[in-house]
Short mmCIF file of C-alpha atoms and ligand atoms in Angstrom, two decimals:
data_model
loop_
_atom_site.label_atom_id
_atom_site.label_comp_id
_atom_site.label_asym_id
_atom_site.label_seq_id
_atom_site.Cartn_x
_atom_site.Cartn_y
_atom_site.Cartn_z
CA UNK T 319 -0.21 -0.45 -0.04
CA UNK T 320 1.55 3.03 -1.02
CA UNK T 321 1.74 6.02 1.75
CA UNK T 322 1.02 9.33 1.88
CA UNK T 323 3.33 11.48 1.60
CA UNK T 324 3.12 13.90 4.70
CA UNK T 325 5.44 16.95 6.20
CA UNK T 326 4.89 19.71 7.53
CA UNK T 327 8.15 22.36 7.07
CA UNK T 328 9.64 23.93 10.13
CA UNK T 329 10.36 27.45 10.00
CA UNK T 330 8.69 28.15 6.68
CA UNK T 331 8.50 31.78 7.40
CA UNK T 332 11.48 32.20 8.98
CA UNK T 333 13.26 30.36 5.76
CA UNK T 334 11.63 32.73 3.92
CA UNK T 335 12.96 35.57 5.24
CA UNK T 336 16.20 34.27 5.93
CA UNK T 337 16.57 33.22 2.54
CA UNK T 338 15.74 37.33 1.15
CA UNK T 339 14.37 35.91 -2.40
CA UNK T 340 14.88 37.55 -5.45
CA UNK T 341 13.01 36.58 -8.18
CA UNK T 342 15.98 36.46 -10.47
CA UNK T 343 18.80 34.73 -8.11
CA UNK T 344 18.75 30.44 -8.07
CA UNK T 345 18.39 28.50 -4.79
CA UNK T 346 19.63 25.45 -3.55
CA UNK T 347 17.42 23.18 -1.30
CA UNK T 348 19.57 20.08 -0.67
CA UNK T 349 17.56 18.67 1.46
CA UNK T 350 14.21 18.57 -0.94
CA UNK T 351 11.56 15.89 1.21
CA UNK T 352 8.21 16.50 -0.20
CA UNK T 353 9.12 20.60 -1.55
CA UNK T 354 7.21 22.48 1.74
CA UNK T 355 9.54 24.51 1.61
CA UNK T 356 10.97 24.61 -2.04
CA UNK T 357 7.72 24.67 -3.57
CA UNK T 358 7.77 28.63 -1.74
CA UNK T 359 10.49 28.80 -3.20
CA UNK T 360 9.85 28.25 -6.53
CA UNK T 361 6.89 30.22 -6.56
CA UNK T 362 8.97 33.82 -5.90
CA UNK T 363 10.74 33.46 -8.39
CA UNK T 364 10.24 34.24 -11.99
CA UNK T 365 12.13 34.78 -15.51
CA UNK T 366 15.97 33.86 -14.83
CA UNK T 367 15.01 32.86 -11.42
CA UNK T 368 15.89 29.01 -10.66
CA UNK T 369 15.52 25.92 -7.73
CA UNK T 370 17.40 22.86 -7.77
CA UNK T 371 15.73 20.75 -5.34
CA UNK T 372 18.31 17.74 -4.07
CA UNK T 373 17.14 15.18 -2.24
CA UNK T 374 18.91 11.37 -1.45
CA UNK T 375 15.91 9.86 -1.22
CA UNK T 376 13.87 8.70 -4.29
CA UNK T 377 10.53 8.67 -2.52
CA UNK T 378 10.93 12.69 -1.85
CA UNK T 379 11.86 13.08 -4.92
CA UNK T 380 8.22 11.38 -6.69
CA UNK T 381 6.57 13.22 -4.79
CA UNK T 382 8.50 16.82 -4.76
CA UNK T 383 8.37 16.17 -8.53
CA UNK T 384 4.69 16.34 -8.00
CA UNK T 385 4.29 18.70 -5.61
CA UNK T 386 6.60 21.25 -8.01
CA UNK T 387 4.31 20.17 -10.96
CA UNK T 388 3.26 23.64 -11.90
CA UNK T 389 6.46 25.63 -11.22
CA UNK T 390 8.09 22.92 -12.49
CA UNK T 391 9.33 25.29 -15.76
CA UNK T 392 11.92 27.37 -13.23
CA UNK T 393 13.08 24.11 -11.41
CA UNK T 394 15.61 20.41 -11.59
CA UNK T 395 14.43 18.34 -9.06
CA UNK T 396 17.87 15.82 -8.56
CA UNK T 397 18.53 12.42 -6.57
CA UNK T 398 22.19 13.05 -4.76
CA UNK T 399 23.71 13.36 -1.63
CA UNK T 400 23.57 17.60 -0.47
CA UNK T 401 27.43 16.90 0.22
CA UNK T 402 27.81 16.78 -3.98
CA UNK T 403 26.10 20.90 -4.24
CA UNK T 404 29.25 21.60 -5.87
CA UNK T 405 28.91 18.86 -8.44
CA UNK T 406 25.72 18.72 -9.16
CA UNK T 407 25.98 22.89 -10.13
CA UNK T 408 29.29 22.80 -11.86
CA UNK T 409 27.02 19.91 -13.86
CA UNK T 410 24.86 22.47 -14.58
CA UNK T 411 26.91 24.38 -15.30
CA UNK T 412 26.16 27.69 -12.89
CA UNK T 413 28.45 28.95 -11.16
CA UNK T 414 27.28 30.89 -8.31
CA UNK T 415 23.78 30.96 -6.54
CA UNK T 416 21.63 32.73 -3.49
CA UNK T 417 20.44 31.05 -1.31
CA UNK T 418 20.85 27.82 -0.14
CA UNK T 419 19.13 25.36 2.23
CA UNK T 420 19.77 22.07 4.43
CA UNK T 421 17.10 21.12 6.28
CA UNK T 422 18.25 18.04 7.91
CA UNK T 423 17.41 15.00 9.35
CA UNK T 424 14.42 12.90 8.41
CA UNK T 425 10.73 13.98 6.93
CA UNK T 426 7.64 12.37 8.10
CA UNK T 427 7.23 10.31 5.90
CA UNK T 428 10.26 8.62 6.07
CA UNK T 429 9.63 8.27 10.65
CA UNK T 430 5.67 6.97 10.03
CA UNK T 431 6.87 4.89 6.69
CA UNK T 432 7.00 1.18 7.90
CA UNK T 433 8.43 -0.36 4.93
CA UNK T 434 11.58 2.65 6.06
CA UNK T 435 12.78 1.48 9.87
CA UNK T 436 13.13 4.42 11.43
CA UNK T 437 10.13 4.21 14.09
CA UNK T 438 10.52 2.84 17.00
CA UNK T 439 7.07 2.37 17.99
CA UNK T 440 6.53 -0.32 14.64
CA UNK T 441 6.89 -3.06 13.81
CA UNK T 442 9.42 -2.75 10.93
CA UNK T 443 11.76 -4.57 8.81
CA UNK T 444 15.70 -2.74 10.32
CA UNK T 445 16.73 0.04 7.23
CA UNK T 446 17.05 3.62 8.18
CA UNK T 447 18.19 3.68 5.21
CA UNK T 448 17.15 8.22 3.41
CA UNK T 449 18.83 6.62 0.34
CA UNK T 450 17.39 3.45 -0.46
CA UNK T 451 20.09 2.08 -2.44
CA UNK T 452 22.89 2.68 -0.10
CA UNK T 453 25.80 0.49 1.64
CA UNK T 454 25.06 0.55 5.11
CA UNK T 455 21.03 -0.43 6.21
CA UNK T 456 20.18 -1.06 10.23
CA UNK T 457 20.94 -4.28 10.37
CA UNK T 458 24.42 -4.34 8.35
CA UNK T 459 25.35 -1.96 11.86
CA UNK T 460 23.89 -4.15 14.62
CA UNK T 461 24.62 -7.67 12.83
CA UNK T 462 28.56 -6.88 12.34
CA UNK T 463 29.76 -3.61 14.18
CA UNK T 464 31.73 -5.11 17.16
CA UNK T 465 30.89 -4.19 19.86
CA UNK T 466 33.47 -1.25 20.64
CA UNK T 467 32.27 0.21 17.14
CA UNK T 468 28.24 -0.30 18.41
CA UNK T 469 29.35 2.09 21.46
CA UNK T 470 31.15 4.89 19.82
CA UNK T 471 28.05 5.74 17.99
CA UNK T 472 25.67 5.13 20.87
CA UNK T 473 27.84 7.02 22.92
CA UNK T 474 28.54 9.66 20.55
CA UNK T 475 25.81 10.46 18.16
CA UNK T 476 23.20 9.34 20.91
CA UNK T 477 24.74 11.02 23.74
CA UNK T 478 23.38 7.56 24.96
CA UNK T 479 24.43 6.19 29.60
CA UNK T 480 24.63 3.14 28.53
CA UNK T 481 26.01 2.83 25.11
CA UNK T 482 28.13 -0.25 26.90
CA UNK T 483 25.82 -2.31 27.90
CA UNK T 484 22.83 -1.85 24.48
CA UNK T 485 26.60 -2.62 22.89
CA UNK T 486 26.99 -5.79 24.89
CA UNK T 487 23.50 -6.64 24.56
CA UNK T 488 23.20 -6.18 21.07
CA UNK T 489 26.15 -8.66 20.48
CA UNK T 490 24.30 -11.27 22.60
CA UNK T 491 22.02 -11.35 20.67
CA UNK T 492 23.42 -11.67 17.16
CA UNK T 493 24.82 -15.07 17.95
CA UNK T 494 21.00 -16.69 19.26
CA UNK T 495 19.01 -14.19 16.33
CA UNK T 496 20.82 -11.79 13.44
CA UNK T 497 18.21 -8.34 14.15
CA UNK T 498 16.12 -7.64 11.50
CA UNK T 499 13.04 -6.11 12.86
CA UNK T 500 13.25 -3.03 15.19
CA UNK T 501 11.16 -4.60 18.06
CA UNK T 502 14.27 -6.77 17.44
CA UNK T 503 16.23 -4.23 18.40
CA UNK T 504 13.78 -1.95 20.92
CA UNK T 505 13.27 -5.53 23.04
CA UNK T 506 16.86 -5.16 24.04
CA UNK T 507 17.38 -1.74 24.49
CA UNK T 508 14.91 -1.90 26.85
CA UNK T 509 17.56 -4.83 28.53
CA UNK T 510 19.95 -3.35 28.76
CA UNK T 511 18.09 -0.13 30.97
CA UNK T 512 17.01 -0.01 33.91
CA UNK T 513 13.75 -0.25 34.70
CA UNK T 514 13.62 3.49 37.32
CA UNK T 515 15.52 5.78 34.52
CA UNK T 516 13.67 4.13 31.27
CA UNK T 517 11.49 6.78 31.02
CA UNK T 518 13.82 9.80 32.70
CA UNK T 519 14.65 10.96 29.18
CA UNK T 520 11.82 10.41 26.54
CA UNK T 521 11.16 7.51 25.26
CA UNK T 522 14.17 4.96 25.79
CA UNK T 523 14.99 4.20 22.20
CA UNK T 524 14.92 7.43 20.85
CA UNK T 525 18.65 7.98 21.48
CA UNK T 526 19.62 4.30 20.35
CA UNK T 527 16.99 4.69 17.51
CA UNK T 528 18.79 8.23 16.25
CA UNK T 529 22.14 6.66 16.85
CA UNK T 530 21.73 3.82 14.61
CA UNK T 531 20.62 6.35 11.90
CA UNK T 532 22.95 8.76 12.06
CA UNK T 533 25.87 6.62 11.08
CA UNK T 534 23.59 5.13 8.30
CA UNK T 535 23.23 7.93 6.96
CA UNK T 536 26.93 9.45 7.53
CA UNK T 537 24.89 12.64 8.75
CA UNK T 538 27.28 14.77 11.12
CA UNK T 539 30.26 13.33 8.49
CA UNK T 540 28.70 14.72 5.94
CA UNK T 541 27.51 17.22 7.82
CA UNK T 542 30.45 18.51 9.46
CA UNK T 543 32.65 17.90 5.93
CA UNK T 544 30.51 20.22 3.43
CA UNK T 545 29.28 23.09 4.93
CA UNK T 546 32.73 25.14 4.04
CA UNK T 547 32.36 23.89 0.07
CA UNK T 548 28.66 24.58 0.53
CA UNK T 549 29.63 27.85 1.38
CA UNK T 550 32.07 28.41 -1.04
CA UNK T 551 28.97 27.81 -4.25
CA UNK T 552 27.15 30.83 -2.89
CA UNK T 553 27.18 34.66 -4.45
CA UNK T 554 28.25 37.59 -1.62
CA UNK T 555 25.08 38.31 -0.36
CA UNK T 556 23.73 34.80 -0.34
CA UNK T 557 22.78 33.17 1.62
CA UNK T 558 23.05 29.02 3.54
CA UNK T 559 20.43 29.06 6.01
CA UNK T 560 20.18 25.06 7.76
CA UNK T 561 17.60 23.74 10.34
CA UNK T 562 18.83 21.65 12.53
CA UNK T 563 16.66 18.96 15.20
CA UNK T 564 19.53 17.71 17.06
CA UNK T 565 22.60 19.60 19.91
CA UNK T 566 24.94 17.82 17.43
CA UNK T 567 24.29 19.36 14.29
CA UNK T 568 23.32 22.30 15.67
CA UNK T 569 27.42 22.31 17.03
CA UNK T 570 28.04 21.41 14.10
CA UNK T 571 26.35 24.91 11.85
CA UNK T 572 27.51 26.82 15.04
CA UNK T 573 31.36 25.70 16.04
CA UNK T 574 31.41 26.50 11.16
CA UNK T 575 29.78 28.75 10.59
CA UNK T 576 31.64 30.73 13.59
CA UNK T 577 35.05 29.43 11.72
CA UNK T 578 34.11 30.78 8.76
CA UNK T 579 33.12 34.68 9.79
CA UNK T 580 36.61 34.77 11.94
CA UNK T 581 39.15 31.84 9.61
CA UNK T 582 42.00 34.19 12.65
CA UNK T 583 44.21 30.82 13.59
CA UNK T 584 46.48 33.30 16.10
CA UNK T 585 46.88 32.64 19.40
CA UNK T 586 44.62 35.50 21.30
CA UNK T 587 47.28 36.76 23.31
CA UNK T 588 48.32 37.68 19.82
CA UNK T 589 47.72 42.12 19.58
CA UNK T 590 46.92 41.41 15.99
CA UNK T 591 45.88 38.80 13.27
CA UNK T 592 49.31 37.54 11.43
CA UNK T 593 48.36 34.78 9.33
CA UNK T 594 45.57 37.13 7.11
CA UNK T 595 43.09 34.46 7.18
CA UNK T 596 39.97 35.25 4.97
CA UNK T 597 36.52 35.13 6.53
CA UNK T 598 34.19 34.71 3.75
CA UNK T 599 30.84 35.54 5.15
CA UNK T 600 29.04 36.69 8.57
CA UNK T 601 27.30 35.01 10.78
CA UNK T 602 23.18 36.26 10.37
CA UNK T 603 21.89 34.40 13.13
CA UNK T 604 23.86 34.80 17.15
CA UNK T 605 21.23 32.85 18.76
CA UNK T 606 19.15 30.19 16.00
CA UNK T 607 16.09 31.28 15.11
CA UNK T 608 12.49 28.48 17.43
CA UNK T 609 9.93 27.64 16.27
CA UNK T 610 7.05 30.27 17.89
CA UNK T 611 4.23 29.06 20.34
CA UNK T 612 2.02 28.62 17.13
CA UNK T 613 4.00 26.47 15.57
CA UNK T 614 4.76 23.90 18.43
CA UNK T 615 1.06 23.95 18.93
CA UNK T 616 0.71 22.89 14.96
CA UNK T 617 2.97 20.68 14.74
CA UNK T 618 4.47 19.08 17.45
CA UNK T 619 8.19 18.01 14.89
CA UNK T 620 9.49 21.16 15.14
CA UNK T 621 9.97 20.99 18.56
CA UNK T 622 13.51 20.61 18.25
CA UNK T 623 14.28 22.28 15.80
CA UNK T 624 16.78 25.06 14.77
CA UNK T 625 17.94 26.81 12.62
CA UNK T 626 21.06 29.72 11.55
CA UNK T 627 21.68 31.99 9.19
CA UNK T 628 24.87 32.64 7.49
CA UNK T 629 25.87 35.62 4.61
CA UNK T 630 28.30 35.22 1.91
CA UNK T 631 30.26 38.64 1.54
CA UNK T 632 32.64 39.39 -1.27
CA UNK T 633 36.07 38.63 -1.54
CA UNK T 634 36.43 42.57 -1.01
CA UNK T 635 34.59 43.19 1.95
CA UNK T 636 36.27 40.05 3.24
CA UNK T 637 39.74 41.05 2.44
CA UNK T 638 39.02 45.17 4.19
CA UNK T 639 37.95 42.58 7.08
CA UNK T 640 41.15 40.54 7.06
CA UNK T 641 43.81 44.22 7.06
CA UNK T 642 41.46 45.96 9.31
CA UNK T 643 42.33 42.62 12.20
CA UNK T 644 45.79 42.77 10.20
CA UNK T 645 46.06 46.56 11.88
CA UNK T 646 46.64 47.70 8.49
CA UNK T 647 43.63 49.90 8.26
C1 LIG G 47 13.16 17.57 7.28
S1 LIG G 47 13.10 16.43 5.56
C2 LIG G 47 12.59 18.43 4.59
C3 LIG G 47 11.50 18.51 4.51
C4 LIG G 47 11.20 19.54 3.56
N1 LIG G 47 11.79 21.05 3.50
C5 LIG G 47 10.12 20.19 3.06
O1 LIG G 47 9.49 20.96 3.21
O2 LIG G 47 9.10 19.07 3.18
C6 LIG G 47 14.84 16.28 5.11
C7 LIG G 47 15.30 15.33 3.92
O3 LIG G 47 16.14 15.22 4.01
C8 LIG G 47 16.83 14.04 3.16
N2 LIG G 47 18.56 14.47 3.03
C9 LIG G 47 18.36 13.98 4.64
N3 LIG G 47 19.87 13.80 4.44
C10 LIG G 47 20.50 14.56 3.26
C11 LIG G 47 21.65 14.39 2.36
N4 LIG G 47 22.50 14.40 2.99
N5 LIG G 47 21.19 14.15 0.97
C12 LIG G 47 21.16 14.57 0.63
N6 LIG G 47 18.92 14.62 0.94
C13 LIG G 47 18.87 14.12 2.38
C14 LIG G 47 15.71 13.24 3.18
O4 LIG G 47 15.78 12.46 2.11
C15 LIG G 47 14.59 14.14 3.76
O5 LIG G 47 13.52 13.21 2.45
#
């Protein structure tokens, strides 16, 4: 049975306000999903304006293609990972863009679709790949990774206090029967966490499922390794808007934006900068933008979302800032 693609775009008005959409500008949505944000971006474009929508999930590509059919004259849809934005733009002959949106994580469609294995609330085959052709599924991780590697992802990607105990029990359990479905994993998690701690920090399965999902899709590595490359694709004045859903992602974005605003690596005791590293732009959101009370009421899944925005500056402006920091002006 086909599952309807349902997803309410988060921080919708805030994204539109911050992307500074120009009717003739070129924009990239690196996490197209059901095209909730993208449809509005494309609708604001006129002749000359273009939107490039990217998603690694073929179901999202199909849903977005349908949703964007009335604006298809100004849209290019690409099935790929956003880590390849620079190469995708190069292949399309685009030298620079005026705005890029990344709305990270999984869509409600992916979470709610029992075929995808993201949910601990129903019994599903353990998959968790956003890209259905991705090389590593949750099942592969749970049935083959050793205890040390499992502990590391549960601790680093799930911030799970009982990481080593859950990892040891995963390894023990699979000697009797390999992991097949989400319920197999739920049982091991519940058996590994003391009863009195089970609901103390929300559903005890949330952290392990998050960790396995992040590992499966290399989510933090893709983000960390590509923010700078993606920022380099912006025209001066162009903006990078990133929505995150947990502190691990948000920390990566916050630190990358700060570093790109001030990349100076001189010791703090130096009176002026001598490294001469040039900024890429400025941080627009000193504090992240979070959902309004109204949005929280209408969409529970927006609760942990945070939007951070970075604006690219021109080379001349970057040089002026660097000269000032070096005491040359
Ligand atoms: C939160 S949803 C985006 C929803 C979208 N903004 C909307 O309004 O419908 C995230 C989407 O990004 C996709 N995604 C996540 N990481 C990705 C990556 N590294 N490359 C490409 N797509 C990715 C997921 O497959 C999912 O469809």
